[in-house]
CSV table of C-alpha atoms and ligand atoms in Angstrom, one decimal:
chain,number,residue,atom,x,y,z
F,1,MET,CA,5.4,23.0,-1.7
F,2,LEU,CA,6.9,21.9,1.6
F,3,THR,CA,9.9,23.0,3.6
F,4,HIS,CA,12.7,20.6,4.0
F,5,ALA,CA,11.7,20.0,7.6
F,6,GLU,CA,8.1,19.3,6.7
F,7,ASN,CA,9.2,16.9,4.0
F,8,GLU,CA,11.4,15.1,6.4
F,9,LEU,CA,8.6,14.8,9.0
F,10,MET,CA,6.2,13.4,6.4
F,11,CYS,CA,8.6,11.0,4.7
F,12,ARG,CA,10.8,9.5,7.4
F,13,VAL,CA,9.2,6.4,9.1
F,14,GLY,CA,11.9,4.7,11.1
F,15,PRO,CA,11.8,4.3,14.9
F,16,GLY,CA,12.1,7.8,16.4
F,17,ALA,CA,10.9,9.7,13.4
F,18,GLY,CA,7.7,11.7,13.6
F,19,MET,CA,5.8,9.8,10.9
F,20,GLY,CA,7.4,6.6,12.1
F,21,ALA,CA,5.6,7.0,15.5
F,22,ALA,CA,2.4,7.8,13.7
F,23,MET,CA,2.6,4.8,11.3
F,24,ARG,CA,3.2,2.5,14.3
F,25,ARG,CA,-0.3,3.4,15.7
F,26,TYR,CA,-2.1,1.6,12.8
F,27,TRP,CA,-2.5,-1.9,11.6
F,28,LEU,CA,-0.4,-2.3,8.5
F,29,PRO,CA,0.2,-5.2,6.0
F,30,ALA,CA,3.6,-6.7,6.7
F,31,LEU,CA,3.6,-9.2,3.9
F,32,ALA,CA,1.3,-11.2,1.6
F,33,SER,CA,-0.1,-14.5,2.8
F,34,SER,CA,1.4,-16.0,-0.4
F,35,GLU,CA,4.9,-15.2,1.0
F,36,LEU,CA,4.3,-17.8,3.8
F,37,PRO,CA,2.5,-20.4,1.7
F,38,GLU,CA,2.5,-23.5,3.9
F,39,PRO,CA,2.6,-24.5,7.6
F,40,ALA,CA,6.1,-25.1,8.9
F,41,GLY,CA,7.7,-23.6,5.8
F,42,ASP,CA,10.8,-21.5,5.8
F,43,PRO,CA,10.8,-18.3,7.9
F,44,VAL,CA,11.0,-15.1,5.9
F,45,HIS,CA,12.6,-11.7,6.5
F,46,VAL,CA,10.3,-8.8,6.8
F,47,GLU,CA,11.4,-5.2,6.8
F,48,LEU,CA,8.7,-2.8,7.9
F,49,LEU,CA,9.2,0.9,8.8
F,50,GLY,CA,12.9,0.5,8.8
F,51,GLU,CA,12.9,-2.4,11.3
F,52,HIS,CA,13.8,-6.0,10.7
F,53,PHE,CA,11.6,-8.9,11.7
F,54,VAL,CA,11.1,-12.6,10.9
F,55,ALA,CA,7.8,-14.1,10.0
F,56,PHE,CA,6.9,-17.7,10.2
F,57,ARG,CA,3.9,-20.0,9.9
F,58,ASP,CA,3.9,-22.8,12.5
F,59,SER,CA,2.7,-26.3,12.0
F,60,GLU,CA,-0.9,-25.3,12.9
F,61,GLY,CA,-0.9,-22.5,10.2
F,62,ARG,CA,-0.6,-19.6,12.7
F,63,VAL,CA,1.6,-16.7,11.7
F,64,GLY,CA,4.2,-15.2,14.1
F,65,LEU,CA,6.1,-12.0,13.6
F,66,LEU,CA,9.2,-11.6,15.9
F,67,ASP,CA,12.2,-9.3,16.0
F,68,GLU,CA,14.7,-10.7,13.6
F,69,ALA,CA,17.4,-10.7,16.3
F,70,CYS,CA,17.0,-13.6,18.7
F,71,CYS,CA,16.3,-12.3,22.2
F,72,HIS,CA,19.1,-14.5,23.6
F,73,ARG,CA,22.2,-13.2,21.9
F,74,GLY,CA,21.0,-11.7,18.7
F,75,ALA,CA,21.5,-14.3,16.0
F,76,SER,CA,19.1,-13.9,13.1
F,77,LEU,CA,16.0,-16.0,13.4
F,78,LEU,CA,15.9,-16.1,9.7
F,79,LEU,CA,18.4,-18.9,10.1
F,80,GLY,CA,15.9,-20.6,12.4
F,81,ARG,CA,14.0,-23.9,12.0
F,82,VAL,CA,10.2,-24.1,12.2
F,83,GLU,CA,9.6,-27.1,14.4
F,84,GLY,CA,6.0,-27.9,15.3
F,85,CYS,CA,4.5,-24.9,17.1
F,86,GLY,CA,7.6,-22.8,17.3
F,87,LEU,CA,10.6,-21.3,15.6
F,88,ARG,CA,14.0,-22.6,16.9
F,89,CYS,CA,17.1,-20.4,16.9
F,90,ILE,CA,20.0,-22.4,15.5
F,91,TYR,CA,22.6,-20.8,17.8
F,92,HIS,CA,21.6,-22.3,21.2
F,93,GLY,CA,18.3,-23.8,20.4
F,94,TRP,CA,15.8,-21.5,22.1
F,95,LYS,CA,12.4,-22.0,20.7
F,96,PHE,CA,9.7,-19.4,20.4
F,97,ALA,CA,5.9,-19.6,19.8
F,98,VAL,CA,4.1,-17.2,17.5
F,99,ASP,CA,3.1,-15.0,20.4
F,100,GLY,CA,6.7,-14.8,21.7
F,101,LYS,CA,6.3,-17.4,24.5
F,102,VAL,CA,9.6,-19.1,25.1
F,103,LEU,CA,9.0,-22.8,24.7
F,104,GLU,CA,12.4,-24.3,25.3
F,105,THR,CA,15.9,-23.1,26.3
F,106,PRO,CA,17.9,-26.3,26.0
F,107,ASN,CA,21.2,-24.8,27.1
F,108,VAL,CA,19.8,-23.6,30.4
F,109,PRO,CA,19.6,-26.1,33.3
F,110,ASP,CA,16.8,-24.2,35.1
F,111,GLY,CA,13.7,-25.5,33.4
F,112,LYS,CA,11.7,-22.5,34.8
F,113,PHE,CA,14.0,-19.9,33.3
F,114,LYS,CA,12.0,-19.8,30.1
F,115,ASP,CA,8.8,-18.9,32.0
F,116,ARG,CA,10.4,-15.7,33.2
F,117,ILE,CA,11.3,-14.3,29.7
F,118,ARG,CA,9.5,-13.5,26.5
F,119,ALA,CA,10.6,-12.8,23.0
F,120,ARG,CA,9.3,-9.6,21.4
F,121,ALA,CA,6.4,-10.7,19.2
F,122,TYR,CA,3.8,-8.5,17.5
F,123,PRO,CA,0.1,-9.0,17.1
F,124,VAL,CA,-0.7,-10.6,13.7
F,125,ARG,CA,-4.0,-10.9,11.8
F,126,GLU,CA,-4.3,-12.7,8.4
F,127,SER,CA,-7.1,-11.3,6.3
F,128,GLY,CA,-7.8,-10.5,2.6
F,129,GLY,CA,-4.6,-12.3,1.4
F,130,LEU,CA,-2.4,-10.1,3.6
F,131,ILE,CA,-0.7,-10.6,6.9
F,132,TRP,CA,-1.2,-7.5,9.1
F,133,THR,CA,0.6,-6.4,12.1
F,134,TYR,CA,0.6,-3.6,14.7
F,135,LEU,CA,4.0,-2.3,15.9
F,136,GLY,CA,2.9,0.3,18.3
F,137,PRO,CA,2.4,0.4,22.1
F,138,ALA,CA,0.3,-2.6,23.3
F,139,GLU,CA,-2.0,-0.4,25.4
F,140,LEU,CA,-2.9,1.7,22.3
F,141,GLU,CA,-3.6,-1.2,19.9
F,142,PRO,CA,-6.6,-0.1,17.8
F,143,ALA,CA,-9.5,-2.3,16.5
F,144,PHE,CA,-8.5,-4.3,13.5
F,145,PRO,CA,-9.9,-2.6,10.4
F,146,GLU,CA,-12.5,-4.4,8.4
F,147,TRP,CA,-12.5,-3.7,4.7
F,148,PRO,CA,-15.3,-4.9,2.5
F,149,TRP,CA,-13.1,-7.3,0.5
F,150,MET,CA,-11.9,-9.1,3.5
F,151,ALA,CA,-15.1,-11.1,3.8
F,152,LEU,CA,-14.8,-12.6,0.3
F,153,PRO,CA,-13.3,-16.0,-0.4
F,154,ASP,CA,-9.8,-16.0,-2.1
F,155,ALA,CA,-11.3,-16.9,-5.5
F,156,HIS,CA,-13.1,-13.5,-5.6
F,157,ARG,CA,-10.0,-11.5,-5.0
F,158,ILE,CA,-6.7,-10.7,-6.7
F,159,ASN,CA,-3.7,-9.7,-4.6
F,160,ALA,CA,-0.6,-8.3,-6.1
F,161,MET,CA,2.5,-6.4,-4.9
F,162,ALA,CA,5.3,-4.4,-6.5
F,163,LEU,CA,8.4,-3.5,-4.6
F,164,VAL,CA,9.2,0.1,-5.5
F,165,PRO,CA,12.5,1.8,-4.7
F,166,CYS,CA,11.2,5.1,-3.5
F,167,ASN,CA,9.6,6.8,-0.5
F,168,TYR,CA,5.9,5.8,0.2
F,169,VAL,CA,4.6,9.4,-0.3
F,170,GLN,CA,5.7,9.5,-3.9
F,171,ILE,CA,3.5,6.4,-4.7
F,172,LEU,CA,0.5,7.8,-2.7
F,173,GLU,CA,0.8,11.1,-4.7
F,174,GLY,CA,0.2,9.3,-7.9
F,175,LEU,CA,-2.8,7.5,-6.5
F,176,VAL,CA,-4.6,10.8,-5.7
F,177,ASP,CA,-3.6,12.5,-8.9
F,178,SER,CA,-6.4,11.9,-11.4
F,179,SER,CA,-5.0,14.3,-14.0
F,180,HIS,CA,-1.9,12.2,-14.8
F,181,LEU,CA,-4.1,9.3,-16.0
F,182,SER,CA,-4.9,10.7,-19.4
F,183,VAL,CA,-1.3,11.8,-20.0
F,184,LEU,CA,1.1,9.3,-18.5
F,185,HIS,CA,-1.1,6.3,-19.2
F,186,ILE,CA,-2.6,7.6,-22.5
F,187,THR,CA,-1.1,4.7,-24.6
F,188,PRO,CA,-2.4,1.8,-22.5
F,189,LEU,CA,-5.7,3.7,-21.9
F,190,SER,CA,-6.3,4.4,-25.6
F,191,GLY,CA,-5.9,0.7,-26.3
F,192,ALA,CA,-8.4,0.0,-23.7
F,193,GLY,CA,-11.5,0.4,-25.8
F,194,ASN,CA,-11.0,-3.0,-27.3
F,195,SER,CA,-10.5,-4.8,-24.1
F,196,GLU,CA,-13.0,-7.1,-22.4
F,197,LEU,CA,-11.6,-6.2,-19.0
F,198,HIS,CA,-13.8,-4.4,-16.6
F,199,PHE,CA,-10.8,-2.3,-15.4
F,200,ALA,CA,-10.2,-1.2,-19.0
F,201,ARG,CA,-13.8,-0.2,-19.6
F,202,LYS,CA,-14.0,1.7,-16.4
F,203,THR,CA,-11.1,4.0,-17.3
F,204,GLU,CA,-11.5,4.5,-21.1
F,205,HIS,CA,-13.5,7.7,-20.9
F,206,MET,CA,-10.6,9.4,-19.1
F,207,ALA,CA,-8.6,9.5,-22.3
F,208,PHE,CA,-10.9,12.3,-23.5
F,209,ASP,CA,-10.3,14.9,-20.8
F,210,ALA,CA,-6.9,15.7,-19.5
F,211,ALA,CA,-7.9,18.6,-17.3
F,212,PRO,CA,-10.7,17.4,-14.9
F,213,ARG,CA,-12.1,19.7,-12.2
F,214,ILE,CA,-10.8,18.5,-8.8
F,215,GLU,CA,-12.5,19.0,-5.5
F,216,ALA,CA,-11.1,17.6,-2.3
F,217,GLU,CA,-12.6,17.4,1.2
F,218,LEU,CA,-11.4,16.2,4.6
F,219,THR,CA,-13.3,13.2,6.0
F,220,ASP,CA,-13.1,11.3,9.3
F,221,PHE,CA,-10.7,8.8,7.7
F,222,GLY,CA,-8.4,11.3,5.8
F,223,PHE,CA,-9.9,12.9,2.7
F,224,HIS,CA,-11.7,12.1,-0.4
F,225,TYR,CA,-11.6,13.9,-3.7
F,226,VAL,CA,-13.5,13.9,-7.0
F,227,ALA,CA,-12.3,14.4,-10.6
F,228,LEU,CA,-15.2,15.7,-12.7
F,229,ARG,CA,-14.9,15.4,-16.4
F,230,ASP,CA,-17.2,16.9,-19.0
F,231,ILE,CA,-17.7,14.3,-21.7
F,232,LYS,CA,-19.2,15.3,-25.0
F,233,GLY,CA,-21.0,12.5,-26.8
F,234,PRO,CA,-23.5,12.0,-29.6
F,235,GLU,CA,-26.4,12.3,-27.1
F,236,GLY,CA,-25.1,15.6,-25.6
F,237,SER,CA,-22.7,16.3,-22.8
F,238,ARG,CA,-22.5,14.5,-19.5
F,239,VAL,CA,-20.4,14.7,-16.3
F,240,GLU,CA,-18.3,11.7,-15.3
F,241,ALA,CA,-17.3,11.7,-11.6
F,242,ARG,CA,-14.5,9.6,-10.1
F,243,VAL,CA,-14.1,9.7,-6.3
F,244,ALA,CA,-11.0,8.4,-4.6
F,245,SER,CA,-10.5,8.1,-0.9
F,246,PHE,CA,-7.2,8.4,1.0
F,247,ILE,CA,-7.4,6.6,4.3
F,248,ALA,CA,-4.7,7.5,6.8
F,249,PRO,CA,-1.9,6.6,7.0
F,250,CYS,CA,-1.3,4.9,3.6
F,251,PHE,CA,-4.4,3.4,2.0
F,252,ILE,CA,-6.4,4.3,-1.1
F,253,ALA,CA,-9.8,3.2,-2.3
F,254,ASN,CA,-9.6,3.7,-6.1
F,255,PRO,CA,-12.5,5.3,-8.0
F,256,ASN,CA,-13.1,2.1,-9.9
F,257,GLY,CA,-14.8,0.9,-6.7
F,258,ASP,CA,-13.2,-2.6,-6.7
F,259,LEU,CA,-9.6,-1.7,-6.1
F,260,PHE,CA,-7.7,-1.1,-2.8
F,261,PHE,CA,-4.1,0.0,-2.4
F,262,ALA,CA,-1.8,-0.1,0.6
F,263,VAL,CA,1.5,1.7,0.2
F,264,VAL,CA,3.6,0.4,3.0
F,265,PRO,CA,7.0,1.7,3.8
F,266,VAL,CA,9.7,-1.0,4.0
F,267,ASN,CA,12.0,1.8,5.0
F,268,ASP,CA,12.4,5.5,4.0
F,269,GLU,CA,13.5,4.6,0.5
F,270,VAL,CA,11.6,1.4,-0.5
F,271,SER,CA,7.9,0.7,-0.4
F,272,ARG,CA,5.6,-2.2,-0.8
F,273,PHE,CA,2.8,-1.3,-3.2
F,274,TYR,CA,-0.1,-3.7,-2.5
F,275,HIS,CA,-3.1,-4.0,-4.8
F,276,VAL,CA,-6.3,-5.8,-4.0
F,277,TRP,CA,-9.1,-6.2,-6.5
F,278,TRP,CA,-12.3,-7.9,-5.6
F,279,ASP,CA,-15.6,-8.9,-7.2
F,280,ALA,CA,-18.4,-10.4,-5.2
F,281,GLU,CA,-19.9,-12.1,-8.3
F,282,ARG,CA,-17.1,-13.2,-10.5
F,283,LYS,CA,-14.2,-15.5,-9.5
F,284,ILE,CA,-11.5,-13.0,-10.6
F,285,GLY,CA,-8.9,-14.8,-8.4
F,286,GLU,CA,-9.0,-17.8,-10.7
F,287,GLU,CA,-7.6,-18.2,-14.2
F,288,PRO,CA,-7.8,-16.9,-16.8
F,289,LEU,CA,-9.3,-13.7,-15.2
F,290,ARG,CA,-6.5,-13.3,-12.7
F,291,SER,CA,-3.6,-13.4,-15.2
F,292,GLN,CA,-5.5,-11.2,-17.7
F,293,GLN,CA,-6.0,-8.5,-15.0
F,294,LEU,CA,-2.5,-8.6,-13.8
F,295,LYS,CA,-1.0,-8.6,-17.3
F,296,PHE,CA,-3.1,-5.6,-18.3
F,297,VAL,CA,-1.6,-3.4,-15.5
F,298,GLY,CA,1.9,-4.9,-15.7
F,299,LEU,CA,1.7,-6.7,-12.3
F,300,ASP,CA,2.1,-10.3,-13.5
F,301,ASP,CA,5.2,-12.0,-12.0
F,302,GLU,CA,7.1,-11.9,-15.3
F,303,ALA,CA,6.6,-8.2,-15.9
F,304,LEU,CA,7.5,-7.4,-12.2
F,305,ALA,CA,10.7,-9.4,-12.4
F,306,ARG,CA,11.7,-7.9,-15.7
F,307,HIS,CA,11.4,-4.4,-14.3
F,308,GLY,CA,13.2,-5.1,-11.0
F,309,LEU,CA,10.1,-4.8,-8.9
F,310,THR,CA,10.4,-8.0,-6.9
F,311,GLU,CA,12.4,-9.0,-3.8
F,312,GLU,CA,14.7,-11.1,-6.0
F,313,THR,CA,15.4,-8.5,-8.7
F,314,THR,CA,15.3,-5.1,-6.8
F,315,LEU,CA,18.9,-5.2,-5.8
F,316,GLY,CA,20.3,-6.1,-9.2
F,317,PRO,CA,20.7,-4.2,-12.5
F,318,LEU,CA,17.0,-4.4,-13.3
F,319,ARG,CA,16.1,-2.1,-10.4
F,320,PRO,CA,14.6,1.0,-12.1
F,321,SER,CA,17.3,3.7,-12.2
F,322,ARG,CA,18.8,6.4,-14.3
F,323,GLU,CA,21.3,3.9,-15.7
F,324,ASN,CA,18.5,1.8,-17.3
F,325,ARG,CA,16.4,5.0,-17.9
F,326,TRP,CA,13.7,3.6,-15.6
F,327,HIS,CA,13.0,0.9,-18.3
F,328,GLN,CA,12.0,3.4,-21.0
F,329,SER,CA,12.5,2.4,-24.6
F,330,ARG,CA,13.2,5.5,-26.8
F,331,GLU,CA,12.6,3.3,-29.8
F,332,LEU,CA,9.1,2.7,-28.6
F,333,VAL,CA,8.7,6.5,-28.1
F,334,ARG,CA,9.8,7.0,-31.7
F,335,LYS,CA,7.3,4.5,-32.9
F,336,GLY,CA,4.5,6.5,-31.2
F,337,HIS,CA,4.1,5.1,-27.8
F,338,PHE,CA,3.7,8.1,-25.5
F,339,THR,CA,6.0,7.0,-22.7
F,340,GLY,CA,7.9,4.1,-24.2
F,341,ILE,CA,7.3,2.2,-20.9
F,342,TYR,CA,5.8,-1.2,-20.6
F,343,SER,CA,2.4,-0.7,-18.8
F,344,PHE,CA,0.5,1.2,-16.1
F,345,THR,CA,2.6,0.0,-13.2
F,346,GLN,CA,6.0,0.5,-14.8
F,347,GLU,CA,4.9,4.0,-16.0
F,348,ASP,CA,3.9,4.9,-12.5
F,349,VAL,CA,7.1,3.5,-11.0
F,350,ALA,CA,9.3,5.4,-13.6
F,351,VAL,CA,7.8,8.8,-12.7
F,352,CYS,CA,7.8,8.1,-8.9
F,353,VAL,CA,11.4,6.7,-8.7
F,354,SER,CA,12.9,9.2,-11.2
F,355,GLY,CA,12.1,12.1,-8.9
F,356,GLY,CA,14.7,10.8,-6.4
F,357,THR,CA,14.3,8.2,-3.6
F,358,ILE,CA,12.9,10.9,-1.3
F,359,ARG,CA,11.7,13.7,-3.5
F,360,ASP,CA,12.6,17.3,-2.7
F,361,ARG,CA,9.2,19.2,-2.4
F,362,SER,CA,10.7,22.6,-1.7
F,363,LYS,CA,10.9,23.5,-5.3
F,364,GLU,CA,7.7,22.0,-6.7
F,365,MET,CA,5.0,24.2,-8.2
F,366,LEU,CA,1.6,22.8,-7.4
F,367,SER,CA,-1.3,23.8,-9.5
F,368,ILE,CA,-5.1,23.6,-9.3
F,369,ALA,CA,-4.8,20.1,-10.7
F,370,ASP,CA,-2.8,19.1,-7.6
F,371,HIS,CA,-5.4,20.0,-5.1
F,372,ALA,CA,-5.6,16.5,-3.7
F,373,ILE,CA,-1.8,16.3,-3.4
F,374,GLY,CA,-1.8,19.3,-1.1
F,375,ARG,CA,-4.5,17.6,1.0
F,376,LEU,CA,-2.4,14.4,1.2
F,377,TYR,CA,0.6,16.4,2.6
F,378,ARG,CA,-1.6,18.2,5.1
F,379,VAL,CA,-3.3,15.0,6.4
F,380,LEU,CA,0.0,13.2,6.7
F,381,LEU,CA,1.7,16.1,8.5
F,382,ALA,CA,-1.4,16.6,10.8
F,383,THR,CA,-1.2,12.9,11.7
F,384,ALA,CA,2.5,13.1,12.6
F,385,LYS,CA,2.1,16.3,14.6
F,386,ARG,CA,-1.0,15.0,16.5
F,387,VAL,CA,0.8,11.8,17.5
F,388,ALA,CA,3.9,13.8,18.6
F,389,GLU,CA,1.6,15.9,20.8
F,390,GLY,CA,0.0,12.9,22.4
F,391,GLY,CA,-3.2,13.2,20.3
F,392,GLU,CA,-5.1,10.6,18.4
F,393,PRO,CA,-3.9,9.6,14.9
F,394,VAL,CA,-6.2,10.7,12.0
F,395,GLY,CA,-8.8,8.2,11.0
F,396,LEU,CA,-8.0,5.6,13.7
F,397,LYS,CA,-11.6,5.3,14.8
F,398,ALA,CA,-13.2,5.6,11.4
F,399,ASP,CA,-15.5,2.8,10.3
F,400,THR,CA,-13.7,1.3,7.4
F,401,ARG,CA,-16.6,-0.7,6.2
F,402,GLY,CA,-18.3,2.2,4.6
F,403,ILE,CA,-15.2,3.8,2.9
F,404,ARG,CA,-15.1,3.5,-0.8
F,405,GLY,CA,-13.9,4.7,-4.1
F,406,ALA,CA,-16.7,5.3,-6.6
F,407,ASN,CA,-17.5,6.5,-10.1
F,408,GLY,CA,-20.5,7.3,-12.2
F,409,THR,CA,-22.3,9.6,-14.6
F,410,LEU,CA,-24.0,12.4,-12.7
F,411,ALA,CA,-27.6,13.2,-13.6
F,412,PRO,CA,-28.2,17.0,-14.1
F,413,GLY,CA,-28.1,18.6,-10.6
F,414,GLN,CA,-26.8,15.4,-8.9
F,415,ASN,CA,-24.1,16.1,-6.3
F,416,TRP,CA,-21.1,13.8,-6.4
F,417,HIS,CA,-21.4,13.2,-2.7
F,418,THR,CA,-24.3,10.9,-3.4
F,419,LEU,CA,-21.7,8.4,-4.8
F,420,VAL,CA,-20.2,8.0,-1.4
F,421,PRO,CA,-23.1,8.4,1.0
F,422,SER,CA,-21.4,6.8,4.1
F,423,HIS,CA,-18.4,9.1,4.2
F,424,GLN,CA,-18.3,11.3,7.3
F,425,ALA,CA,-17.0,14.8,7.9
F,426,PRO,CA,-14.0,14.9,10.2
F,427,ARG,CA,-14.4,15.1,14.0
F,428,GLY,CA,-12.5,17.2,16.4
F,429,LEU,CA,-9.1,18.7,15.6
F,430,HIS,CA,-8.5,17.1,12.2
F,431,SER,CA,-10.1,19.8,10.2
F,432,SER,CA,-8.3,22.7,11.8
F,433,ASP,CA,-5.0,20.8,11.8
F,434,SER,CA,-5.2,20.2,8.1
F,435,ALA,CA,-6.4,23.5,7.0
F,436,ALA,CA,-3.2,25.0,8.4
G,1,FES,S1,21.2,-16.5,20.1
G,1,FES,FE1,19.4,-17.5,19.7
G,1,FES,S2,19.4,-19.1,21.1
G,1,FES,FE2,21.2,-18.1,21.5
G,2,FE2,FE1,-0.8,6.0,-12.6
């Protein structure tokens, strides 16, 4: 349970908001590489943390992220033309390089004028199928995070993104909430036994225990938590452990061990829900594996569009809402489907969005099953407060290369920490902040 003020602090991410200042201290995905597919293609609009930008890829393939409003007199650079190594504003023809250097000001007779000014541009890195940026103060720019999947070629990775009309915390909550899996997702999970998909096989045992034991602990990157399930089988009983990691401010390493999530606020009420799967051996980014995986979880282009989860569909009648009952079919429920909702992604979206765009947490009743949810609130609030007090954001210096999600059968007496050997205990203030 959180007070109204705590909830506001945790959820609001615009310029000037507490969590907004904290979020701006990290590298964040701004868009997918696939949204800027070719050199010198059309510029695209990017909304991130409630601010508007334009992204473009110049003729050399470099990506630039500039304020959407032209630094001359504010026309939208979304109208601009990518010409060679720059983006030209169509109002007076000023032309900008990806780093904000002003290349031409054709309506100004003084040829040196352009050397005295600069457009606001943000640092950009393209890695792992995502275009990352840092919006914070230049002097505080942190090292670029290296995730294990970034080193793999595109063919060994699947990137997907759903645009979800609710606050980012609501999506993160679902990702650190192991106990919903065997309820909300019981229908797609119980069909998983027949599937050849790795993802399906990794989750099928969860259908047999709806009340796992949850343990959560702070780490130097945020926190990790384990769901322990006692599974009774013909050979006796065993304990299955699934460890998820929350990496501040908005990243999750899923217990499957090959799935990374970034839940990035577009603004306070809309979030980009990025998924990255990777496999060092198999070319999962190629067909038919790619489409099979995306279809299984409801993230294929057709399913996303049909449920209003894309840029093109989110503003129309397909946007998940009370009016369309968040895409629930009561007929399917009557036929025995537990939720009557299409697949994993749409089930998650329905429960996240139906709680309200920014959920009121002052009346919720957290239970022992929600241990990790409480941790999530505490780490996010600690991050916002520390940044407001001039301290260092949680997890900024953690070595991302060793952070993982993991799962496995525990041998008798085996501690679940052995599944995540490189995770470190928190340093400094983080532990006392978060215990508050
Ligand atoms: S407003 Fe862009 S060049 Fe004048
Ligand atoms: Fe879920």
